[in-house]
PDB file of C-alpha atoms in Angstrom:
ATOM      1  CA  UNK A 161     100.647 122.411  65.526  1.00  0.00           C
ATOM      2  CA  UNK A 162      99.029 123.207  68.418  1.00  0.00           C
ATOM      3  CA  UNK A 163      98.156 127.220  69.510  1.00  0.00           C
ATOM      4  CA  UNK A 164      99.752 127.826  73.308  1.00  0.00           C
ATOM      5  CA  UNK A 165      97.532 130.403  74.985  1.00  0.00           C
ATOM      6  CA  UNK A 166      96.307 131.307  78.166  1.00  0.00           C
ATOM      7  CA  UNK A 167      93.763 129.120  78.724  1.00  0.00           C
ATOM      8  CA  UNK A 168      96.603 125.612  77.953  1.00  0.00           C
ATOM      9  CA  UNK A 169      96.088 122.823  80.243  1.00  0.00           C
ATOM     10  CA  UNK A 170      99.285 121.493  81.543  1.00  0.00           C
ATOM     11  CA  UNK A 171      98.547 118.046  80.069  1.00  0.00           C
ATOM     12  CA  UNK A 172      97.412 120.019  76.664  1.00  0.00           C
ATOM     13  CA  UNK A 173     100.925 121.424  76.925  1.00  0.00           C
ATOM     14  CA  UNK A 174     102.868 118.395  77.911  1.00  0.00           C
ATOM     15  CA  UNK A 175     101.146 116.971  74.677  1.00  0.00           C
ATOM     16  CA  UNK A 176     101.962 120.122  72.215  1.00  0.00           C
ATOM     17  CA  UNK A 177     105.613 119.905  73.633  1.00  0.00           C
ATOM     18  CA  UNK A 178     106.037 115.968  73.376  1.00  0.00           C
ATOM     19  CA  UNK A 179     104.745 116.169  70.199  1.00  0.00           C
ATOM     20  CA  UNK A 180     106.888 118.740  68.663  1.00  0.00           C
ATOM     21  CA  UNK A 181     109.828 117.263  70.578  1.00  0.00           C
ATOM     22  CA  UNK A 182     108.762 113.698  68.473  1.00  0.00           C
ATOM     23  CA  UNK A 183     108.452 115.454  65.287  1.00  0.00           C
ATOM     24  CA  UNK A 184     111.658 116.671  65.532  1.00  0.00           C
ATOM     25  CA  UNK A 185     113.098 113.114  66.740  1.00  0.00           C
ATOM     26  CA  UNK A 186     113.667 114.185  70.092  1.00  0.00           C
ATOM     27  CA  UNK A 187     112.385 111.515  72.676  1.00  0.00           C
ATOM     28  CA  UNK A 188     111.047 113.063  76.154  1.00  0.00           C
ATOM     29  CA  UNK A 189     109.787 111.151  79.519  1.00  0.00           C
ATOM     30  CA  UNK A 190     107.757 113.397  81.497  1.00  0.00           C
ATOM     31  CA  UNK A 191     108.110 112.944  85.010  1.00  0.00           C
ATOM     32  CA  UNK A 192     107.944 115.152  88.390  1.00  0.00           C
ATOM     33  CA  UNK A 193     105.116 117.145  90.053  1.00  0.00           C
ATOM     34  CA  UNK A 194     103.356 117.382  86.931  1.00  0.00           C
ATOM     35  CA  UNK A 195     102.489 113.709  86.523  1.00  0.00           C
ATOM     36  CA  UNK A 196     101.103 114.031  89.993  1.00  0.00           C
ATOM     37  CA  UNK A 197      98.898 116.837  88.533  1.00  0.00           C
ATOM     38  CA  UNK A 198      98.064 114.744  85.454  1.00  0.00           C
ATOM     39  CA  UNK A 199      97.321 111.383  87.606  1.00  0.00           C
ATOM     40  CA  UNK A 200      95.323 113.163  90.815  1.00  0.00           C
ATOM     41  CA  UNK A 201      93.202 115.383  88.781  1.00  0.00           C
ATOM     42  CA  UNK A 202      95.011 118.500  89.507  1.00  0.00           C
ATOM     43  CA  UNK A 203      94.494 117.687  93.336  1.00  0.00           C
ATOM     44  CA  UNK A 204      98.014 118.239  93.347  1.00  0.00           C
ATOM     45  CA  UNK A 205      99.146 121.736  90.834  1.00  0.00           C
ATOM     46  CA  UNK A 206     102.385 121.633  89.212  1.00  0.00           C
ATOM     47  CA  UNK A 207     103.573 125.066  87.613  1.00  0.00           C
ATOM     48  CA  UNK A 208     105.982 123.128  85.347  1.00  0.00           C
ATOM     49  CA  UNK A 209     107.250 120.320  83.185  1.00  0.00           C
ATOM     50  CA  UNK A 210     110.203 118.712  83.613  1.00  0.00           C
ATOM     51  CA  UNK A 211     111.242 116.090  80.714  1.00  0.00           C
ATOM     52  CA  UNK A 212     113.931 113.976  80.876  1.00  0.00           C
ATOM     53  CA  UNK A 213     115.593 112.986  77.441  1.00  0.00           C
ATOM     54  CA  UNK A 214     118.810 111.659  76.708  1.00  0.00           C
ATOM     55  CA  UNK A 215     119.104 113.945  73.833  1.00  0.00           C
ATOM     56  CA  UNK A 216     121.258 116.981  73.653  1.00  0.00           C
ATOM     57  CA  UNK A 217     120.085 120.242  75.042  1.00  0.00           C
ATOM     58  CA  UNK A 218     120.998 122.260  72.091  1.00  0.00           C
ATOM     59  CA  UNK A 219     118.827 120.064  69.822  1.00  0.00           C
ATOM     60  CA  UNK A 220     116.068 120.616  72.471  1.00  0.00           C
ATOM     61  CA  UNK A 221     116.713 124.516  73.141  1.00  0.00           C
ATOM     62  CA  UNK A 222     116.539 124.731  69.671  1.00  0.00           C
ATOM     63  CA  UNK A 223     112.837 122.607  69.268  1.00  0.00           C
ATOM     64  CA  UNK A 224     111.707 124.527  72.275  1.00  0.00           C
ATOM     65  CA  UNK A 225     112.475 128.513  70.593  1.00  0.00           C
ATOM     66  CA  UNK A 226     110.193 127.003  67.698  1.00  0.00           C
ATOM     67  CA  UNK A 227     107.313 126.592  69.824  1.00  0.00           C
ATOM     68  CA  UNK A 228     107.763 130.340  70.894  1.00  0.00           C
ATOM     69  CA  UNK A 229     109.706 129.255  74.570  1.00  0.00           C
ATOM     70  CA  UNK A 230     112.405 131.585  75.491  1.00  0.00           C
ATOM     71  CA  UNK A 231     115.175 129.874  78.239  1.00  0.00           C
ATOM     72  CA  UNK A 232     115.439 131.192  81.267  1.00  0.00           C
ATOM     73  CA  UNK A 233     118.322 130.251  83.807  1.00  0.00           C
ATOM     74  CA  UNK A 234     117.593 126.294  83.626  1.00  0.00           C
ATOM     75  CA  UNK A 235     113.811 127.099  82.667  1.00  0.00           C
ATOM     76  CA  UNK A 236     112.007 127.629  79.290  1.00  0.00           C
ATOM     77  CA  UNK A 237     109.349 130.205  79.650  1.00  0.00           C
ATOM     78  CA  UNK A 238     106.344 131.287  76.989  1.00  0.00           C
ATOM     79  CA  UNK A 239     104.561 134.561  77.295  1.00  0.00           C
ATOM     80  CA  UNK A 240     101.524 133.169  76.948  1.00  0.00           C
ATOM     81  CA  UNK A 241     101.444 130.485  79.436  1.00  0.00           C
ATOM     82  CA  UNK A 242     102.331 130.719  82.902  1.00  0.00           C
ATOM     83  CA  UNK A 243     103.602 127.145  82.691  1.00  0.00           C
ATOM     84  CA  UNK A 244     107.603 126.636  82.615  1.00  0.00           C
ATOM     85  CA  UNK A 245     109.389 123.942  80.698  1.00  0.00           C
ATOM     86  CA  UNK A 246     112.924 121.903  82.386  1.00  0.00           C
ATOM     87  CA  UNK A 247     114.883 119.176  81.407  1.00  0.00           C
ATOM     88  CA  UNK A 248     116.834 118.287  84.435  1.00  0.00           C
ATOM     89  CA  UNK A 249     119.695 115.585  83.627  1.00  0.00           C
ATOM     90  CA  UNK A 250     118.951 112.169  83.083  1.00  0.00           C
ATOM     91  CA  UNK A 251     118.511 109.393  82.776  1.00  0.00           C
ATOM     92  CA  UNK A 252     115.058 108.355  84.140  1.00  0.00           C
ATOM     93  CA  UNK A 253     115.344 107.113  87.755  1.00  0.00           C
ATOM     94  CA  UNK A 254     113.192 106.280  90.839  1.00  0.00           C
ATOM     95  CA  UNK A 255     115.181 106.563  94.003  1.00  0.00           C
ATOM     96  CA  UNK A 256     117.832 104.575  93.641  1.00  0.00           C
ATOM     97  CA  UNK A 257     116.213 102.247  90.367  1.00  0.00           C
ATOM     98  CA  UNK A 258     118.572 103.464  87.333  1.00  0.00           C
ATOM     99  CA  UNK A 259     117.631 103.488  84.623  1.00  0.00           C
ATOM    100  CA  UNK A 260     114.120 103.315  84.840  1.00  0.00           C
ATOM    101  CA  UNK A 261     111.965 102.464  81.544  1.00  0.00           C
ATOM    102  CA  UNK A 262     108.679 105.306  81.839  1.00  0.00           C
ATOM    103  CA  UNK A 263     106.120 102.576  81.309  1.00  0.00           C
ATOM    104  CA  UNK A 264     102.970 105.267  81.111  1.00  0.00           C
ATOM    105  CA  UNK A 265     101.302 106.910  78.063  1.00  0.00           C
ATOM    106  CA  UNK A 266      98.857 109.571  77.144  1.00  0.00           C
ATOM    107  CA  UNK A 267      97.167 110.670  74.777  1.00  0.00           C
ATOM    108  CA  UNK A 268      95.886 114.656  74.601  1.00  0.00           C
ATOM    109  CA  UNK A 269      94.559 116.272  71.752  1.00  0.00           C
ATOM    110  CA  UNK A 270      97.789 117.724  70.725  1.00  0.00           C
ATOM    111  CA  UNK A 271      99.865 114.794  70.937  1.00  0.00           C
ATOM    112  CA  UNK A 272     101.184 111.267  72.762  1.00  0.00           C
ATOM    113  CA  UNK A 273     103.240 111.740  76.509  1.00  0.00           C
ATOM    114  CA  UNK A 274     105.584 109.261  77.598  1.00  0.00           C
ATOM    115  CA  UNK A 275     104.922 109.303  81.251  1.00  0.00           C
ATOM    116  CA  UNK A 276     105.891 107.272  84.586  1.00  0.00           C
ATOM    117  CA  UNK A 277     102.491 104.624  84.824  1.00  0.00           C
ATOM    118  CA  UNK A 278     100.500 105.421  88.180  1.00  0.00           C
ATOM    119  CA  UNK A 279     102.420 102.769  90.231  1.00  0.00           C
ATOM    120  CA  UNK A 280     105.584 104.716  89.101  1.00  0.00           C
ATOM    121  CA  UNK A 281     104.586 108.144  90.024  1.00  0.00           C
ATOM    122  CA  UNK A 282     103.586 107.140  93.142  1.00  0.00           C
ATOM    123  CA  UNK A 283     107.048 105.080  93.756  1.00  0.00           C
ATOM    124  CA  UNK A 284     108.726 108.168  92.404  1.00  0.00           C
ATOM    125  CA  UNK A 285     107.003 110.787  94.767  1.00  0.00           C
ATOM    126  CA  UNK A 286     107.492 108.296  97.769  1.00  0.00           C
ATOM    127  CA  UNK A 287     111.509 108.486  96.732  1.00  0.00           C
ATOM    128  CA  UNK A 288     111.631 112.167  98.425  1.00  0.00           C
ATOM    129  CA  UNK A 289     109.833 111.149 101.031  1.00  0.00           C
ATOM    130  CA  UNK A 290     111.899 107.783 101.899  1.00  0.00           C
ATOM    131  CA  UNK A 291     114.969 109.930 101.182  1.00  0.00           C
ATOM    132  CA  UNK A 292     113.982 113.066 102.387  1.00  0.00           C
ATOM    133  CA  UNK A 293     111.160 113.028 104.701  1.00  0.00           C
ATOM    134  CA  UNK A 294     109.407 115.334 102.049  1.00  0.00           C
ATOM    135  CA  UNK A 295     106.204 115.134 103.265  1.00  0.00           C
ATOM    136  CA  UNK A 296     104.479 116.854 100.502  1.00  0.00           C
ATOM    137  CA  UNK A 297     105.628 113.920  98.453  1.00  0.00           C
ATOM    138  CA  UNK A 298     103.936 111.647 100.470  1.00  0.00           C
ATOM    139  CA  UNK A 299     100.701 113.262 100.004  1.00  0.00           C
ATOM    140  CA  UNK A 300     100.950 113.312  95.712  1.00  0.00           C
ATOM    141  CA  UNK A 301     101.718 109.411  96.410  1.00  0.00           C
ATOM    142  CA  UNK A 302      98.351 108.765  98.214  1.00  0.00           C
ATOM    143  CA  UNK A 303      96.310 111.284  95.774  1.00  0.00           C
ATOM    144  CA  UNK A 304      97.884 109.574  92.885  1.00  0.00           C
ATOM    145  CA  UNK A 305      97.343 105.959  94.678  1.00  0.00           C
ATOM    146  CA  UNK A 306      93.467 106.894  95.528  1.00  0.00           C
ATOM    147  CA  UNK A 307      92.758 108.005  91.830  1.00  0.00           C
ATOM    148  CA  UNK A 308      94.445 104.899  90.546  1.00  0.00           C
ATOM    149  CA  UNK A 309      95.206 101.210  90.690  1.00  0.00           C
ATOM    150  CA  UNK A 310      98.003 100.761  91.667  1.00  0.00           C
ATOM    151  CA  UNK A 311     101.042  97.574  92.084  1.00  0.00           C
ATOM    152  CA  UNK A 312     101.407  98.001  95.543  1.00  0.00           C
ATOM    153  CA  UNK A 313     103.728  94.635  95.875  1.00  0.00           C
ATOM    154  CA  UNK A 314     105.638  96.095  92.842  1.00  0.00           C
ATOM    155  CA  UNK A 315     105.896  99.266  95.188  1.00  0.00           C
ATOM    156  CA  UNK A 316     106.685  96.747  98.242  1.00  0.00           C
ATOM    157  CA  UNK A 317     109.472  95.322  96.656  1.00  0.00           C
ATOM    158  CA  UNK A 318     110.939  98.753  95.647  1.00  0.00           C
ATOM    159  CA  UNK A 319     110.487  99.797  99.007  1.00  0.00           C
ATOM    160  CA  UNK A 320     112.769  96.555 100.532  1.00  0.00           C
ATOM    161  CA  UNK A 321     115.549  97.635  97.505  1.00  0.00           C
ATOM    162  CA  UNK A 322     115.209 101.784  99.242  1.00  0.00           C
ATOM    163  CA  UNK A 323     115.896 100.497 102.487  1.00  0.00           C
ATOM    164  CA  UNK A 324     112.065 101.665 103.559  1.00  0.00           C
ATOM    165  CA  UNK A 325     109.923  99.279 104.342  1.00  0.00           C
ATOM    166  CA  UNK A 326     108.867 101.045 107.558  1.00  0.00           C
ATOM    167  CA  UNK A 327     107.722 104.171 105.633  1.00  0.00           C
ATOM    168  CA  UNK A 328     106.397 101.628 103.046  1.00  0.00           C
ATOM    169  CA  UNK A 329     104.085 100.360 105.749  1.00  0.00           C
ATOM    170  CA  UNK A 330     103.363 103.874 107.235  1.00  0.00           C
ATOM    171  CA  UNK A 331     102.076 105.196 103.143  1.00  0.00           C
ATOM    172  CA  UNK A 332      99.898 102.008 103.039  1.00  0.00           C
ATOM    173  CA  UNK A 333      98.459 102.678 106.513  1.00  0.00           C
ATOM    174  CA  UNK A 334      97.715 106.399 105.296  1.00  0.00           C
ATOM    175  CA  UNK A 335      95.972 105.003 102.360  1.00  0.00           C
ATOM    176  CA  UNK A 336      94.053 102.701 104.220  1.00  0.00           C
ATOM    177  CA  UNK A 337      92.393 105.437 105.841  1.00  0.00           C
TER     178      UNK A 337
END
Protein backbone atom coordinates (compact mmCIF):
# COMPACT_ATOMS: atom_id res chain seq x y z
CA UNK A 1 0.00 0.00 0.00
CA UNK A 2 0.80 3.22 -0.77
CA UNK A 3 2.84 5.78 1.94
CA UNK A 4 0.52 9.21 2.36
CA UNK A 5 2.94 12.04 3.07
CA UNK A 6 3.35 15.50 2.52
CA UNK A 7 4.47 15.69 -0.69
CA UNK A 8 0.85 13.26 -2.10
CA UNK A 9 -0.57 14.49 -5.22
CA UNK A 10 -4.26 14.67 -5.09
CA UNK A 11 -4.57 12.24 -8.03
CA UNK A 12 -1.72 9.98 -6.13
CA UNK A 13 -4.24 10.11 -3.30
CA UNK A 14 -7.45 9.62 -5.14
CA UNK A 15 -5.53 6.44 -6.44
CA UNK A 16 -4.17 5.13 -2.82
CA UNK A 17 -7.83 5.73 -1.56
CA UNK A 18 -9.72 4.05 -4.62
CA UNK A 19 -7.53 1.42 -4.35
CA UNK A 20 -7.83 0.53 -0.79
CA UNK A 21 -11.56 1.26 -1.05
CA UNK A 22 -11.43 -1.73 -4.09
CA UNK A 23 -9.45 -4.00 -2.03
CA UNK A 24 -11.78 -3.91 0.49
CA UNK A 25 -14.84 -4.29 -2.09
CA UNK A 26 -15.95 -0.92 -1.67
CA UNK A 27 -16.75 0.75 -5.14
CA UNK A 28 -16.07 4.72 -5.27
CA UNK A 29 -16.83 7.37 -8.27
CA UNK A 30 -14.80 10.33 -7.81
CA UNK A 31 -16.40 13.35 -8.82
CA UNK A 32 -16.43 17.26 -7.81
CA UNK A 33 -13.71 19.98 -7.88
CA UNK A 34 -11.12 17.49 -7.82
CA UNK A 35 -11.75 15.98 -11.25
CA UNK A 36 -11.52 19.53 -12.44
CA UNK A 37 -8.03 19.55 -10.81
CA UNK A 38 -7.20 16.13 -12.28
CA UNK A 39 -8.61 17.06 -15.97
CA UNK A 40 -7.18 20.99 -16.17
CA UNK A 41 -3.82 20.26 -14.86
CA UNK A 42 -4.33 21.70 -11.51
CA UNK A 43 -5.43 25.03 -13.32
CA UNK A 44 -8.22 24.62 -11.15
CA UNK A 45 -6.98 23.33 -7.08
CA UNK A 46 -9.28 21.24 -5.22
CA UNK A 47 -8.40 20.76 -1.38
CA UNK A 48 -10.54 17.58 -1.33
CA UNK A 49 -12.08 14.39 -2.60
CA UNK A 50 -15.40 13.71 -2.62
CA UNK A 51 -16.45 9.95 -3.67
CA UNK A 52 -19.66 8.89 -4.18
CA UNK A 53 -20.41 5.09 -3.43
CA UNK A 54 -23.47 3.40 -2.82
CA UNK A 55 -21.89 1.50 -0.09
CA UNK A 56 -22.44 2.02 3.56
CA UNK A 57 -20.55 4.64 5.42
CA UNK A 58 -19.58 2.46 8.24
CA UNK A 59 -17.89 -0.02 5.86
CA UNK A 60 -16.14 3.10 4.38
CA UNK A 61 -15.32 4.96 7.83
CA UNK A 62 -13.98 1.87 8.72
CA UNK A 63 -11.55 1.40 5.22
CA UNK A 64 -10.75 5.04 5.61
CA UNK A 65 -9.25 4.74 9.73
CA UNK A 66 -7.00 1.95 8.01
CA UNK A 67 -5.37 4.26 5.78
CA UNK A 68 -4.56 6.48 8.92
CA UNK A 69 -7.83 9.15 8.11
CA UNK A 70 -9.49 10.34 11.17
CA UNK A 71 -13.43 11.79 10.44
CA UNK A 72 -14.07 15.00 10.99
CA UNK A 73 -17.73 16.51 11.02
CA UNK A 74 -18.66 15.08 7.36
CA UNK A 75 -14.78 15.14 6.43
CA UNK A 76 -11.96 12.53 6.77
CA UNK A 77 -8.74 14.22 7.57
CA UNK A 78 -4.89 12.67 7.64
CA UNK A 79 -2.12 14.40 9.47
CA UNK A 80 0.02 14.12 6.90
CA UNK A 81 -1.79 15.49 4.02
CA UNK A 82 -3.54 18.61 3.86
CA UNK A 83 -6.02 16.95 1.51
CA UNK A 84 -9.64 16.01 3.04
CA UNK A 85 -11.66 12.99 2.07
CA UNK A 86 -16.05 13.22 1.68
CA UNK A 87 -18.53 11.03 0.55
CA UNK A 88 -21.52 13.17 0.05
CA UNK A 89 -24.82 10.99 -0.66
CA UNK A 90 -25.40 9.42 -3.78
CA UNK A 91 -26.06 8.25 -6.26
CA UNK A 92 -23.95 9.74 -9.13
CA UNK A 93 -25.84 12.59 -10.86
CA UNK A 94 -25.31 15.51 -13.31
CA UNK A 95 -27.90 18.18 -12.83
CA UNK A 96 -30.86 16.69 -13.14
CA UNK A 97 -29.39 13.14 -15.14
CA UNK A 98 -29.96 10.37 -12.28
CA UNK A 99 -28.29 8.04 -12.10
CA UNK A 100 -25.42 8.79 -14.00
CA UNK A 101 -22.88 5.83 -15.01
CA UNK A 102 -19.00 7.66 -14.27
CA UNK A 103 -17.75 6.67 -17.69
CA UNK A 104 -13.89 7.97 -16.90
CA UNK A 105 -10.83 6.02 -15.63
CA UNK A 106 -7.36 6.53 -14.36
CA UNK A 107 -4.72 5.03 -13.71
CA UNK A 108 -1.94 6.48 -10.93
CA UNK A 109 0.75 4.65 -9.56
CA UNK A 110 -1.10 3.65 -6.53
CA UNK A 111 -4.14 2.46 -8.05
CA UNK A 112 -7.28 2.68 -10.80
CA UNK A 113 -10.03 5.94 -10.26
CA UNK A 114 -13.40 5.67 -11.46
CA UNK A 115 -13.96 9.17 -12.58
CA UNK A 116 -16.67 11.36 -14.59
CA UNK A 117 -14.91 11.25 -18.53
CA UNK A 118 -13.94 14.96 -19.59
CA UNK A 119 -17.31 15.59 -21.36
CA UNK A 120 -18.88 14.68 -17.93
CA UNK A 121 -16.92 16.90 -15.73
CA UNK A 122 -17.45 19.60 -17.77
CA UNK A 123 -21.45 18.84 -17.97
CA UNK A 124 -21.21 18.38 -14.24
CA UNK A 125 -19.41 21.77 -13.41
CA UNK A 126 -21.79 23.58 -15.96
CA UNK A 127 -24.83 22.00 -13.61
CA UNK A 128 -23.97 24.82 -10.83
CA UNK A 129 -23.66 27.18 -13.16
CA UNK A 130 -27.08 26.44 -15.20
CA UNK A 131 -28.61 26.00 -11.73
CA UNK A 132 -26.87 28.38 -9.84
CA UNK A 133 -25.19 30.98 -11.77
CA UNK A 134 -21.92 29.65 -10.07
CA UNK A 135 -19.64 31.26 -12.07
CA UNK A 136 -16.59 29.61 -10.82
CA UNK A 137 -18.12 26.50 -12.27
CA UNK A 138 -18.23 27.86 -15.47
CA UNK A 139 -14.65 28.55 -15.57
CA UNK A 140 -13.49 24.57 -14.43
CA UNK A 141 -15.96 23.72 -17.51
CA UNK A 142 -13.90 25.74 -20.10
CA UNK A 143 -10.36 24.73 -18.41
CA UNK A 144 -11.49 21.20 -18.42
CA UNK A 145 -13.07 21.68 -22.15
CA UNK A 146 -9.63 23.46 -23.43
CA UNK A 147 -7.40 20.57 -22.00
CA UNK A 148 -9.71 18.01 -23.51
CA UNK A 149 -11.91 16.72 -26.28
CA UNK A 150 -14.80 16.98 -25.53
CA UNK A 151 -18.83 15.73 -26.84
CA UNK A 152 -20.06 19.00 -27.09
CA UNK A 153 -23.53 17.73 -28.88
CA UNK A 154 -23.61 15.11 -26.03
CA UNK A 155 -23.28 18.33 -23.77
CA UNK A 156 -25.95 20.13 -26.21
CA UNK A 157 -28.42 17.69 -25.70
CA UNK A 158 -27.96 17.70 -21.86
CA UNK A 159 -28.21 21.24 -21.96
CA UNK A 160 -31.96 21.12 -23.94
CA UNK A 161 -32.95 18.22 -20.99
CA UNK A 162 -31.52 21.33 -18.05
CA UNK A 163 -33.66 23.75 -19.54
CA UNK A 164 -30.24 25.81 -20.66
CA UNK A 165 -29.62 26.07 -23.89
CA UNK A 166 -29.01 29.83 -23.65
CA UNK A 167 -26.15 29.35 -21.13
CA UNK A 168 -25.23 26.31 -23.32
CA UNK A 169 -24.62 28.76 -26.13
CA UNK A 170 -23.04 31.48 -23.86
CA UNK A 171 -20.11 28.39 -22.43
CA UNK A 172 -19.50 27.56 -26.15
CA UNK A 173 -19.09 31.24 -27.08
CA UNK A 174 -16.56 31.55 -24.02
CA UNK A 175 -14.70 28.66 -25.38
CA UNK A 176 -14.58 29.90 -28.67
CA UNK A 177 -12.56 32.64 -27.54
Amino acid sequence: MSKINSKTSLEALAGIVSEHLRGKGLQVTLVGGAVVSIYSANEYQSRDLDFISANDHRDLSEAMLELGFEKLGKDFIHPKTAYTVEFPSGPVAIGNEIPVKPEGEISTKSGKVKLFSPTQCVMDRLAWFYHYSDRQCLDQALAVAKNHQINLSKIKKWSEGEGSLEKYDFFVSKLKT
